Amino acid sequence: MTGPGEITCRELVELVTDYLEGALPAAQRTRFEEHLVTCAPCVGYMEQMRETRRAVGTLREDAIGDEARDALLGAFRTWQRG
Amino acid sequence: MRSRRDTGPGDGVALPARDDAELVAALRSRDEAAFTALVERHHPGLVRLARSFVSTQAAAEEVAQETWLAVLRGIDSFEERSSLKTWLFRILVNRAKARGVREARTVPFSSLAGEPGEDRPSVDPDRFLDQAHPRWPGHWAAPPLRFGDLPEERLLSRETRAVIADAIAELPASQRRVIELRDVEGMSSEECCALLELSEGNQRVLLHRARSRVRGALERYLTEDGEQA
């Protein structure tokens, strides 16, 4: 049962990003962390958000296309000569 | 997947990649390999961000190409008060915005940049027990899937990456830009806010909504094959 001042899971999920950004005021951060101690599903949700962030980072691995690279090399060589 | 490392001459052993500052110095000396390394490192990210301002992939590609031309023209007078990456993306944002505005003048009903994010819960309320529940008000009705229990290859696979890319492409432009700069490009909050002219608070709201949506898309995808919580 949620006591006074305790946050619910539904409230916690709205605060996750603020928490990860270090933007929660101290009292709220404490309540947030206390909730996680006893709530495995919310720990699971936090993990989902962290893993999402990590997986989003892998988009960085997309490579430039050959056409684009060739066009840019052409521009570079023109500049290099000039 | 193309490696990001520069290979050294002769011995076939990959050298650690030079950082942007080293590449800028080499570029000033008209070093082609340095330019190639910079382009391989940053071009896809420039195109990705441009795409959130303009109406077609081709337009995004053009804006990114123009950005590199501007870099070459300006490299000798680039004072390095900011990092190369910040400078690069600032040029890109200015050009992409200008292009987006020009497109809006000629293309009727095109979606304009910067519509506000919608105000709705980041997780479907049906996933929580009702506030009137006698024992667990506002608690998860069922625990969410544990991403950490999945094999690493699953989360970081090409297919998963495509799901994420699609989810990001469907975000409102303002959310898309923030998640791209923060989570794909790895920029700091300060850099992101400066580039997109956002307050920290606004940026956080957009980041939260963007990540929540992508999380939802990922969860649905990862659950589909029967990997249930």
PDB file of N, CA, C and O in Angstrom, chain A residues 1 8-10 13-14 17-18 21 23 41-42 44-45 47-48 51-64 68-69 71-73 75-77 79-80, chain B residues 1-2 4 30 32 39-41 44 48 61 65 69 72 121-123 129 131 134-135 138 140 144-148 152 155 161 164 182-184 204 208 211 215 219:
ATOM      1  N   MET A   1       0.854  -1.193   0.000  1.00  0.00           N
ATOM      2  CA  MET A   1       0.000   0.000   0.000  1.00  0.00           C
ATOM      3  C   MET A   1       0.891   1.245   0.000  1.00  0.00           C
ATOM      4  O   MET A   1       1.860   1.311   0.732  1.00  0.00           O
ATOM      5  N   THR A   8       3.856   6.138  -6.719  1.00  0.00           N
ATOM      6  CA  THR A   8       3.370   4.903  -7.330  1.00  0.00           C
ATOM      7  C   THR A   8       4.213   4.582  -8.553  1.00  0.00           C
ATOM      8  O   THR A   8       4.982   5.425  -9.035  1.00  0.00           O
ATOM      9  N   CYS A   9       4.048   3.381  -9.078  1.00  0.00           N
ATOM     10  CA  CYS A   9       4.757   2.985 -10.297  1.00  0.00           C
ATOM     11  C   CYS A   9       4.371   3.906 -11.455  1.00  0.00           C
ATOM     12  O   CYS A   9       5.227   4.328 -12.241  1.00  0.00           O
ATOM     13  N   ARG A  10       3.092   4.207 -11.529  1.00  0.00           N
ATOM     14  CA  ARG A  10       2.611   5.060 -12.618  1.00  0.00           C
ATOM     15  C   ARG A  10       3.278   6.432 -12.565  1.00  0.00           C
ATOM     16  O   ARG A  10       3.581   7.031 -13.595  1.00  0.00           O
ATOM     17  N   VAL A  13       7.271   6.169 -13.580  1.00  0.00           N
ATOM     18  CA  VAL A  13       7.675   6.085 -15.001  1.00  0.00           C
ATOM     19  C   VAL A  13       7.744   7.459 -15.656  1.00  0.00           C
ATOM     20  O   VAL A  13       8.466   7.642 -16.641  1.00  0.00           O
ATOM     21  N   GLU A  14       7.011   8.431 -15.114  1.00  0.00           N
ATOM     22  CA  GLU A  14       7.081   9.790 -15.670  1.00  0.00           C
ATOM     23  C   GLU A  14       8.323  10.536 -15.208  1.00  0.00           C
ATOM     24  O   GLU A  14       8.683  11.564 -15.778  1.00  0.00           O
ATOM     25  N   THR A  17      13.339   9.925 -16.708  1.00  0.00           N
ATOM     26  CA  THR A  17      14.342  10.718 -17.429  1.00  0.00           C
ATOM     27  C   THR A  17      14.917  11.814 -16.538  1.00  0.00           C
ATOM     28  O   THR A  17      16.139  12.037 -16.535  1.00  0.00           O
ATOM     29  N   ASP A  18      14.064  12.473 -15.797  1.00  0.00           N
ATOM     30  CA  ASP A  18      14.555  13.493 -14.858  1.00  0.00           C
ATOM     31  C   ASP A  18      15.553  12.870 -13.877  1.00  0.00           C
ATOM     32  O   ASP A  18      16.569  13.467 -13.547  1.00  0.00           O
ATOM     33  N   GLU A  21      18.829  12.139 -15.618  1.00  0.00           N
ATOM     34  CA  GLU A  21      19.511  13.394 -15.925  1.00  0.00           C
ATOM     35  C   GLU A  21      20.028  14.089 -14.671  1.00  0.00           C
ATOM     36  O   GLU A  21      20.673  15.139 -14.770  1.00  0.00           O
ATOM     37  N   ALA A  23      18.109  15.493 -12.469  1.00  0.00           N
ATOM     38  CA  ALA A  23      17.318  16.720 -12.347  1.00  0.00           C
ATOM     39  C   ALA A  23      16.214  16.633 -11.302  1.00  0.00           C
ATOM     40  O   ALA A  23      15.438  17.572 -11.146  1.00  0.00           O
ATOM     41  N   PRO A  41       9.208  -4.678 -10.668  1.00  0.00           N
ATOM     42  CA  PRO A  41       8.761  -4.232 -11.990  1.00  0.00           C
ATOM     43  C   PRO A  41       9.318  -2.863 -12.381  1.00  0.00           C
ATOM     44  O   PRO A  41       9.675  -2.653 -13.544  1.00  0.00           O
ATOM     45  N   CYS A  42       9.414  -1.937 -11.437  1.00  0.00           N
ATOM     46  CA  CYS A  42       9.975  -0.620 -11.780  1.00  0.00           C
ATOM     47  C   CYS A  42      11.465  -0.704 -12.055  1.00  0.00           C
ATOM     48  O   CYS A  42      11.984   0.017 -12.904  1.00  0.00           O
ATOM     49  N   GLY A  44      12.738  -3.203 -13.489  1.00  0.00           N
ATOM     50  CA  GLY A  44      12.688  -3.711 -14.860  1.00  0.00           C
ATOM     51  C   GLY A  44      12.430  -2.595 -15.867  1.00  0.00           C
ATOM     52  O   GLY A  44      13.015  -2.571 -16.956  1.00  0.00           O
ATOM     53  N   TYR A  45      11.570  -1.661 -15.501  1.00  0.00           N
ATOM     54  CA  TYR A  45      11.267  -0.539 -16.400  1.00  0.00           C
ATOM     55  C   TYR A  45      12.479   0.374 -16.563  1.00  0.00           C
ATOM     56  O   TYR A  45      12.804   0.817 -17.665  1.00  0.00           O
ATOM     57  N   GLU A  47      15.527  -0.509 -16.301  1.00  0.00           N
ATOM     58  CA  GLU A  47      16.456  -1.258 -17.143  1.00  0.00           C
ATOM     59  C   GLU A  47      16.055  -1.117 -18.606  1.00  0.00           C
ATOM     60  O   GLU A  47      16.906  -0.921 -19.474  1.00  0.00           O
ATOM     61  N   GLN A  48      14.752  -1.180 -18.882  1.00  0.00           N
ATOM     62  CA  GLN A  48      14.289  -0.984 -20.254  1.00  0.00           C
ATOM     63  C   GLN A  48      14.705   0.386 -20.772  1.00  0.00           C
ATOM     64  O   GLN A  48      15.165   0.519 -21.908  1.00  0.00           O
ATOM     65  N   GLU A  51      18.517   0.398 -21.332  1.00  0.00           N
ATOM     66  CA  GLU A  51      18.872  -0.417 -22.495  1.00  0.00           C
ATOM     67  C   GLU A  51      18.403   0.241 -23.782  1.00  0.00           C
ATOM     68  O   GLU A  51      19.057   0.127 -24.820  1.00  0.00           O
ATOM     69  N   THR A  52      17.267   0.927 -23.722  1.00  0.00           N
ATOM     70  CA  THR A  52      16.785   1.662 -24.899  1.00  0.00           C
ATOM     71  C   THR A  52      17.799   2.723 -25.280  1.00  0.00           C
ATOM     72  O   THR A  52      18.172   2.856 -26.446  1.00  0.00           O
ATOM     73  N   ARG A  53      18.257   3.471 -24.282  1.00  0.00           N
ATOM     74  CA  ARG A  53      19.232   4.523 -24.544  1.00  0.00           C
ATOM     75  C   ARG A  53      20.490   3.929 -25.176  1.00  0.00           C
ATOM     76  O   ARG A  53      21.031   4.453 -26.143  1.00  0.00           O
ATOM     77  N   ARG A  54      20.925   2.811 -24.637  1.00  0.00           N
ATOM     78  CA  ARG A  54      22.126   2.154 -25.145  1.00  0.00           C
ATOM     79  C   ARG A  54      21.913   1.672 -26.571  1.00  0.00           C
ATOM     80  O   ARG A  54      22.763   1.854 -27.441  1.00  0.00           O
ATOM     81  N   ALA A  55      20.766   1.065 -26.821  1.00  0.00           N
ATOM     82  CA  ALA A  55      20.476   0.537 -28.161  1.00  0.00           C
ATOM     83  C   ALA A  55      20.327   1.673 -29.174  1.00  0.00           C
ATOM     84  O   ALA A  55      20.753   1.533 -30.326  1.00  0.00           O
ATOM     85  N   VAL A  56      19.729   2.782 -28.757  1.00  0.00           N
ATOM     86  CA  VAL A  56      19.605   3.936 -29.645  1.00  0.00           C
ATOM     87  C   VAL A  56      20.992   4.392 -30.084  1.00  0.00           C
ATOM     88  O   VAL A  56      21.196   4.797 -31.234  1.00  0.00           O
ATOM     89  N   GLY A  57      21.950   4.317 -29.193  1.00  0.00           N
ATOM     90  CA  GLY A  57      23.325   4.702 -29.501  1.00  0.00           C
ATOM     91  C   GLY A  57      23.938   3.902 -30.634  1.00  0.00           C
ATOM     92  O   GLY A  57      24.838   4.393 -31.318  1.00  0.00           O
ATOM     93  N   THR A  58      23.447   2.693 -30.859  1.00  0.00           N
ATOM     94  CA  THR A  58      24.041   1.867 -31.919  1.00  0.00           C
ATOM     95  C   THR A  58      23.715   2.391 -33.320  1.00  0.00           C
ATOM     96  O   THR A  58      24.352   1.979 -34.299  1.00  0.00           O
ATOM     97  N   LEU A  59      22.751   3.300 -33.428  1.00  0.00           N
ATOM     98  CA  LEU A  59      22.471   3.917 -34.736  1.00  0.00           C
ATOM     99  C   LEU A  59      23.689   4.682 -35.239  1.00  0.00           C
ATOM    100  O   LEU A  59      23.822   4.948 -36.429  1.00  0.00           O
ATOM    101  N   ARG A  60      24.562   5.025 -34.315  1.00  0.00           N
ATOM    102  CA  ARG A  60      25.798   5.714 -34.635  1.00  0.00           C
ATOM    103  C   ARG A  60      26.667   4.894 -35.587  1.00  0.00           C
ATOM    104  O   ARG A  60      27.559   5.416 -36.237  1.00  0.00           O
ATOM    105  N   GLU A  61      26.416   3.573 -35.636  1.00  0.00           N
ATOM    106  CA  GLU A  61      27.238   2.681 -36.442  1.00  0.00           C
ATOM    107  C   GLU A  61      26.882   2.694 -37.927  1.00  0.00           C
ATOM    108  O   GLU A  61      27.599   2.123 -38.726  1.00  0.00           O
ATOM    109  N   ASP A  62      25.779   3.336 -38.285  1.00  0.00           N
ATOM    110  CA  ASP A  62      25.411   3.410 -39.705  1.00  0.00           C
ATOM    111  C   ASP A  62      26.551   4.049 -40.492  1.00  0.00           C
ATOM    112  O   ASP A  62      27.130   5.045 -40.068  1.00  0.00           O
ATOM    113  N   ALA A  63      26.833   3.488 -41.654  1.00  0.00           N
ATOM    114  CA  ALA A  63      27.966   3.964 -42.433  1.00  0.00           C
ATOM    115  C   ALA A  63      27.524   4.893 -43.548  1.00  0.00           C
ATOM    116  O   ALA A  63      26.391   4.822 -44.003  1.00  0.00           O
ATOM    117  N   ILE A  64      28.427   5.743 -43.986  1.00  0.00           N
ATOM    118  CA  ILE A  64      28.148   6.635 -45.119  1.00  0.00           C
ATOM    119  C   ILE A  64      28.055   5.796 -46.399  1.00  0.00           C
ATOM    120  O   ILE A  64      28.736   4.794 -46.548  1.00  0.00           O
ATOM    121  N   ALA A  68      27.794   9.154 -51.575  1.00  0.00           N
ATOM    122  CA  ALA A  68      27.985  10.359 -50.767  1.00  0.00           C
ATOM    123  C   ALA A  68      29.468  10.599 -50.536  1.00  0.00           C
ATOM    124  O   ALA A  68      29.965  11.719 -50.657  1.00  0.00           O
ATOM    125  N   ARG A  69      30.176   9.508 -50.191  1.00  0.00           N
ATOM    126  CA  ARG A  69      31.607   9.647 -49.914  1.00  0.00           C
ATOM    127  C   ARG A  69      32.343  10.124 -51.165  1.00  0.00           C
ATOM    128  O   ARG A  69      33.185  11.009 -51.104  1.00  0.00           O
ATOM    129  N   ALA A  71      31.182  11.832 -53.696  1.00  0.00           N
ATOM    130  CA  ALA A  71      30.850  13.238 -53.972  1.00  0.00           C
ATOM    131  C   ALA A  71      31.673  14.150 -53.067  1.00  0.00           C
ATOM    132  O   ALA A  71      32.203  15.179 -53.511  1.00  0.00           O
ATOM    133  N   LEU A  72      31.796  13.764 -51.811  1.00  0.00           N
ATOM    134  CA  LEU A  72      32.534  14.606 -50.869  1.00  0.00           C
ATOM    135  C   LEU A  72      34.029  14.605 -51.169  1.00  0.00           C
ATOM    136  O   LEU A  72      34.692  15.642 -51.076  1.00  0.00           O
ATOM    137  N   LEU A  73      34.555  13.445 -51.570  1.00  0.00           N
ATOM    138  CA  LEU A  73      35.971  13.399 -51.939  1.00  0.00           C
ATOM    139  C   LEU A  73      36.250  14.282 -53.147  1.00  0.00           C
ATOM    140  O   LEU A  73      37.282  14.953 -53.228  1.00  0.00           O
ATOM    141  N   ALA A  75      34.606  16.989 -53.926  1.00  0.00           N
ATOM    142  CA  ALA A  75      34.586  18.371 -53.437  1.00  0.00           C
ATOM    143  C   ALA A  75      35.891  18.695 -52.712  1.00  0.00           C
ATOM    144  O   ALA A  75      36.441  19.789 -52.844  1.00  0.00           O
ATOM    145  N   PHE A  76      36.368  17.730 -51.931  1.00  0.00           N
ATOM    146  CA  PHE A  76      37.619  17.936 -51.190  1.00  0.00           C
ATOM    147  C   PHE A  76      38.765  18.195 -52.159  1.00  0.00           C
ATOM    148  O   PHE A  76      39.579  19.111 -51.974  1.00  0.00           O
ATOM    149  N   ARG A  77      38.857  17.378 -53.209  1.00  0.00           N
ATOM    150  CA  ARG A  77      39.986  17.506 -54.143  1.00  0.00           C
ATOM    151  C   ARG A  77      39.947  18.837 -54.886  1.00  0.00           C
ATOM    152  O   ARG A  77      40.975  19.443 -55.150  1.00  0.00           O
ATOM    153  N   TRP A  79      38.731  21.585 -53.607  1.00  0.00           N
ATOM    154  CA  TRP A  79      39.152  22.553 -52.593  1.00  0.00           C
ATOM    155  C   TRP A  79      40.658  22.492 -52.376  1.00  0.00           C
ATOM    156  O   TRP A  79      41.326  23.534 -52.251  1.00  0.00           O
ATOM    157  N   GLN A  80      41.171  21.293 -52.375  1.00  0.00           N
ATOM    158  CA  GLN A  80      42.593  21.053 -52.140  1.00  0.00           C
ATOM    159  C   GLN A  80      43.446  21.729 -53.226  1.00  0.00           C
ATOM    160  O   GLN A  80      44.509  22.269 -52.947  1.00  0.00           O
TER     161      GLN A  80
ATOM    162  N   MET B   1      29.194  -4.402 -41.279  1.00  0.00           N
ATOM    163  CA  MET B   1      29.261  -3.069 -40.659  1.00  0.00           C
ATOM    164  C   MET B   1      30.684  -2.542 -40.815  1.00  0.00           C
ATOM    165  O   MET B   1      31.643  -3.206 -40.456  1.00  0.00           O
ATOM    166  N   ARG B   2      30.794  -1.356 -41.395  1.00  0.00           N
ATOM    167  CA  ARG B   2      32.116  -0.802 -41.659  1.00  0.00           C
ATOM    168  C   ARG B   2      32.768  -0.389 -40.347  1.00  0.00           C
ATOM    169  O   ARG B   2      32.141   0.243 -39.504  1.00  0.00           O
ATOM    170  N   ARG B   4      35.132   1.713 -37.802  1.00  0.00           N
ATOM    171  CA  ARG B   4      35.416   3.137 -37.724  1.00  0.00           C
ATOM    172  C   ARG B   4      36.900   3.418 -37.587  1.00  0.00           C
ATOM    173  O   ARG B   4      37.321   4.549 -37.514  1.00  0.00           O
ATOM    174  N   ARG B  30      45.456  19.881 -45.586  1.00  0.00           N
ATOM    175  CA  ARG B  30      44.898  19.311 -46.820  1.00  0.00           C
ATOM    176  C   ARG B  30      45.075  17.789 -46.887  1.00  0.00           C
ATOM    177  O   ARG B  30      45.184  17.227 -47.968  1.00  0.00           O
ATOM    178  N   GLU B  32      43.863  14.291 -47.148  1.00  0.00           N
ATOM    179  CA  GLU B  32      42.629  13.659 -47.636  1.00  0.00           C
ATOM    180  C   GLU B  32      42.134  12.548 -46.705  1.00  0.00           C
ATOM    181  O   GLU B  32      40.932  12.394 -46.498  1.00  0.00           O
ATOM    182  N   VAL B  39      34.455  12.547 -42.402  1.00  0.00           N
ATOM    183  CA  VAL B  39      33.209  12.316 -43.124  1.00  0.00           C
ATOM    184  C   VAL B  39      32.588  10.983 -42.714  1.00  0.00           C
ATOM    185  O   VAL B  39      31.380  10.899 -42.460  1.00  0.00           O
ATOM    186  N   GLU B  40      33.401   9.962 -42.606  1.00  0.00           N
ATOM    187  CA  GLU B  40      32.876   8.643 -42.204  1.00  0.00           C
ATOM    188  C   GLU B  40      32.327   8.699 -40.791  1.00  0.00           C
ATOM    189  O   GLU B  40      31.335   8.049 -40.472  1.00  0.00           O
ATOM    190  N   ARG B  41      32.957   9.505 -39.977  1.00  0.00           N
ATOM    191  CA  ARG B  41      32.541   9.595 -38.576  1.00  0.00           C
ATOM    192  C   ARG B  41      31.240  10.372 -38.417  1.00  0.00           C
ATOM    193  O   ARG B  41      30.373   9.993 -37.641  1.00  0.00           O
ATOM    194  N   PRO B  44      26.781  10.433 -41.499  1.00  0.00           N
ATOM    195  CA  PRO B  44      25.465   9.833 -41.261  1.00  0.00           C
ATOM    196  C   PRO B  44      24.658  10.571 -40.190  1.00  0.00           C
ATOM    197  O   PRO B  44      23.438  10.719 -40.330  1.00  0.00           O
ATOM    198  N   ARG B  48      21.062  12.342 -40.693  1.00  0.00           N
ATOM    199  CA  ARG B  48      19.986  11.949 -39.786  1.00  0.00           C
ATOM    200  C   ARG B  48      19.314  13.165 -39.166  1.00  0.00           C
ATOM    201  O   ARG B  48      18.096  13.276 -39.154  1.00  0.00           O
ATOM    202  N   GLU B  61      20.402  14.758 -47.454  1.00  0.00           N
ATOM    203  CA  GLU B  61      21.733  14.444 -47.967  1.00  0.00           C
ATOM    204  C   GLU B  61      22.390  15.716 -48.534  1.00  0.00           C
ATOM    205  O   GLU B  61      23.574  15.987 -48.293  1.00  0.00           O
ATOM    206  N   GLN B  65      25.825  17.549 -47.318  1.00  0.00           N
ATOM    207  CA  GLN B  65      26.940  17.798 -48.242  1.00  0.00           C
ATOM    208  C   GLN B  65      27.352  19.274 -48.215  1.00  0.00           C
ATOM    209  O   GLN B  65      28.532  19.607 -48.162  1.00  0.00           O
ATOM    210  N   LEU B  69      31.018  21.339 -47.342  1.00  0.00           N
ATOM    211  CA  LEU B  69      31.624  22.395 -48.167  1.00  0.00           C
ATOM    212  C   LEU B  69      31.900  23.626 -47.320  1.00  0.00           C
ATOM    213  O   LEU B  69      32.958  24.255 -47.437  1.00  0.00           O
ATOM    214  N   LEU B  72      34.981  23.031 -45.230  1.00  0.00           N
ATOM    215  CA  LEU B  72      36.239  23.179 -45.977  1.00  0.00           C
ATOM    216  C   LEU B  72      36.559  24.660 -46.173  1.00  0.00           C
ATOM    217  O   LEU B  72      37.685  25.100 -45.962  1.00  0.00           O
ATOM    218  N   PRO B 121       0.438  10.167 -21.109  1.00  0.00           N
ATOM    219  CA  PRO B 121       1.325   9.364 -20.265  1.00  0.00           C
ATOM    220  C   PRO B 121       2.351   8.617 -21.125  1.00  0.00           C
ATOM    221  O   PRO B 121       2.042   8.206 -22.246  1.00  0.00           O
ATOM    222  N   SER B 122       3.543   8.413 -20.592  1.00  0.00           N
ATOM    223  CA  SER B 122       4.570   7.760 -21.391  1.00  0.00           C
ATOM    224  C   SER B 122       4.392   6.249 -21.414  1.00  0.00           C
ATOM    225  O   SER B 122       4.987   5.573 -22.243  1.00  0.00           O
ATOM    226  N   VAL B 123       3.571   5.720 -20.514  1.00  0.00           N
ATOM    227  CA  VAL B 123       3.236   4.295 -20.545  1.00  0.00           C
ATOM    228  C   VAL B 123       1.717   4.185 -20.523  1.00  0.00           C
ATOM    229  O   VAL B 123       1.048   4.917 -19.779  1.00  0.00           O
ATOM    230  N   LEU B 129      -2.450  -0.808 -12.224  1.00  0.00           N
ATOM    231  CA  LEU B 129      -3.677  -1.006 -11.477  1.00  0.00           C
ATOM    232  C   LEU B 129      -4.284   0.358 -11.161  1.00  0.00           C
ATOM    233  O   LEU B 129      -3.566   1.349 -11.025  1.00  0.00           O
ATOM    234  N   GLN B 131      -6.067   3.610  -9.499  1.00  0.00           N
ATOM    235  CA  GLN B 131      -5.779   4.367  -8.272  1.00  0.00           C
ATOM    236  C   GLN B 131      -6.677   3.938  -7.100  1.00  0.00           C
ATOM    237  O   GLN B 131      -6.331   4.156  -5.942  1.00  0.00           O
ATOM    238  N   PRO B 134      -7.460  -1.549  -3.845  1.00  0.00           N
ATOM    239  CA  PRO B 134      -7.340  -1.579  -2.375  1.00  0.00           C
ATOM    240  C   PRO B 134      -5.911  -1.800  -1.863  1.00  0.00           C
ATOM    241  O   PRO B 134      -5.560  -1.323  -0.799  1.00  0.00           O
ATOM    242  N   ARG B 135      -5.073  -2.522  -2.638  1.00  0.00           N
ATOM    243  CA  ARG B 135      -3.746  -2.845  -2.095  1.00  0.00           C
ATOM    244  C   ARG B 135      -2.604  -2.208  -2.889  1.00  0.00           C
ATOM    245  O   ARG B 135      -1.604  -1.802  -2.326  1.00  0.00           O
ATOM    246  N   GLY B 138      -1.978   2.223  -8.590  1.00  0.00           N
ATOM    247  CA  GLY B 138      -0.934   2.771  -9.447  1.00  0.00           C
ATOM    248  C   GLY B 138       0.258   1.861  -9.644  1.00  0.00           C
ATOM    249  O   GLY B 138       1.292   2.282 -10.178  1.00  0.00           O
ATOM    250  N   TRP B 140       2.244  -1.570 -11.208  1.00  0.00           N
ATOM    251  CA  TRP B 140       2.222  -2.353 -12.435  1.00  0.00           C
ATOM    252  C   TRP B 140       1.237  -3.521 -12.293  1.00  0.00           C
ATOM    253  O   TRP B 140       1.246  -4.223 -11.294  1.00  0.00           O
ATOM    254  N   PRO B 144       7.090  -5.494 -16.455  1.00  0.00           N
ATOM    255  CA  PRO B 144       7.561  -5.329 -17.825  1.00  0.00           C
ATOM    256  C   PRO B 144       8.675  -6.336 -18.156  1.00  0.00           C
ATOM    257  O   PRO B 144       9.362  -6.811 -17.263  1.00  0.00           O
ATOM    258  N   LEU B 145       8.818  -6.627 -19.436  1.00  0.00           N
ATOM    259  CA  LEU B 145       9.864  -7.514 -19.933  1.00  0.00           C
ATOM    260  C   LEU B 145      11.246  -7.045 -19.457  1.00  0.00           C
ATOM    261  O   LEU B 145      11.542  -5.858 -19.483  1.00  0.00           O
ATOM    262  N   ARG B 146      12.073  -7.991 -19.006  1.00  0.00           N
ATOM    263  CA  ARG B 146      13.437  -7.640 -18.575  1.00  0.00           C
ATOM    264  C   ARG B 146      14.363  -7.661 -19.780  1.00  0.00           C
ATOM    265  O   ARG B 146      14.787  -8.716 -20.246  1.00  0.00           O
ATOM    266  N   PHE B 147      14.700  -6.453 -20.287  1.00  0.00           N
ATOM    267  CA  PHE B 147      15.608  -6.375 -21.430  1.00  0.00           C
ATOM    268  C   PHE B 147      16.964  -6.989 -21.088  1.00  0.00           C
ATOM    269  O   PHE B 147      17.644  -7.552 -21.935  1.00  0.00           O
ATOM    270  N   GLY B 148      17.364  -6.836 -19.844  1.00  0.00           N
ATOM    271  CA  GLY B 148      18.662  -7.340 -19.417  1.00  0.00           C
ATOM    272  C   GLY B 148      18.772  -8.858 -19.464  1.00  0.00           C
ATOM    273  O   GLY B 148      19.869  -9.407 -19.462  1.00  0.00           O
ATOM    274  N   GLU B 152      22.485 -10.337 -25.557  1.00  0.00           N
ATOM    275  CA  GLU B 152      23.009  -9.052 -26.015  1.00  0.00           C
ATOM    276  C   GLU B 152      22.810  -8.854 -27.515  1.00  0.00           C
ATOM    277  O   GLU B 152      22.420  -7.780 -27.983  1.00  0.00           O
ATOM    278  N   LEU B 155      19.422  -7.390 -28.603  1.00  0.00           N
ATOM    279  CA  LEU B 155      19.173  -5.979 -28.358  1.00  0.00           C
ATOM    280  C   LEU B 155      19.978  -5.096 -29.318  1.00  0.00           C
ATOM    281  O   LEU B 155      19.541  -4.020 -29.688  1.00  0.00           O
ATOM    282  N   ARG B 161      18.030  -2.528 -34.567  1.00  0.00           N
ATOM    283  CA  ARG B 161      18.411  -1.177 -34.939  1.00  0.00           C
ATOM    284  C   ARG B 161      17.406  -0.586 -35.929  1.00  0.00           C
ATOM    285  O   ARG B 161      17.074   0.594 -35.857  1.00  0.00           O
ATOM    286  N   ILE B 164      14.345   0.521 -34.074  1.00  0.00           N
ATOM    287  CA  ILE B 164      14.618   1.778 -33.388  1.00  0.00           C
ATOM    288  C   ILE B 164      14.610   2.944 -34.374  1.00  0.00           C
ATOM    289  O   ILE B 164      14.019   3.994 -34.113  1.00  0.00           O
ATOM    290  N   ARG B 182      21.173  13.614 -28.260  1.00  0.00           N
ATOM    291  CA  ARG B 182      21.575  13.119 -26.939  1.00  0.00           C
ATOM    292  C   ARG B 182      21.995  11.664 -26.983  1.00  0.00           C
ATOM    293  O   ARG B 182      23.072  11.298 -26.500  1.00  0.00           O
ATOM    294  N   ASP B 183      21.156  10.802 -27.548  1.00  0.00           N
ATOM    295  CA  ASP B 183      21.376   9.361 -27.411  1.00  0.00           C
ATOM    296  C   ASP B 183      22.070   8.722 -28.602  1.00  0.00           C
ATOM    297  O   ASP B 183      22.729   7.702 -28.432  1.00  0.00           O
ATOM    298  N   VAL B 184      21.931   9.275 -29.811  1.00  0.00           N
ATOM    299  CA  VAL B 184      22.683   8.716 -30.937  1.00  0.00           C
ATOM    300  C   VAL B 184      24.052   9.391 -30.991  1.00  0.00           C
ATOM    301  O   VAL B 184      25.086   8.726 -30.987  1.00  0.00           O
ATOM    302  N   ARG B 204      14.452  18.152 -21.614  1.00  0.00           N
ATOM    303  CA  ARG B 204      14.224  16.930 -20.833  1.00  0.00           C
ATOM    304  C   ARG B 204      12.858  16.321 -21.124  1.00  0.00           C
ATOM    305  O   ARG B 204      12.727  15.113 -21.235  1.00  0.00           O
ATOM    306  N   HIS B 208      12.353  12.703 -22.707  1.00  0.00           N
ATOM    307  CA  HIS B 208      11.551  11.713 -21.999  1.00  0.00           C
ATOM    308  C   HIS B 208      10.500  11.099 -22.914  1.00  0.00           C
ATOM    309  O   HIS B 208      10.327   9.889 -22.975  1.00  0.00           O
ATOM    310  N   ARG B 211      12.282   8.933 -25.691  1.00  0.00           N
ATOM    311  CA  ARG B 211      12.775   7.657 -25.184  1.00  0.00           C
ATOM    312  C   ARG B 211      11.633   6.723 -24.815  1.00  0.00           C
ATOM    313  O   ARG B 211      11.722   5.511 -25.037  1.00  0.00           O
ATOM    314  N   ARG B 215      11.191   3.147 -26.385  1.00  0.00           N
ATOM    315  CA  ARG B 215      11.141   2.016 -25.451  1.00  0.00           C
ATOM    316  C   ARG B 215       9.926   1.148 -25.742  1.00  0.00           C
ATOM    317  O   ARG B 215      10.012  -0.082 -25.780  1.00  0.00           O
ATOM    318  N   GLU B 219       9.969  -2.671 -26.857  1.00  0.00           N
ATOM    319  CA  GLU B 219       9.334  -3.681 -26.021  1.00  0.00           C
ATOM    320  C   GLU B 219       8.352  -4.522 -26.835  1.00  0.00           C
ATOM    321  O   GLU B 219       8.335  -5.744 -26.727  1.00  0.00           O
TER     322      GLU B 219
END
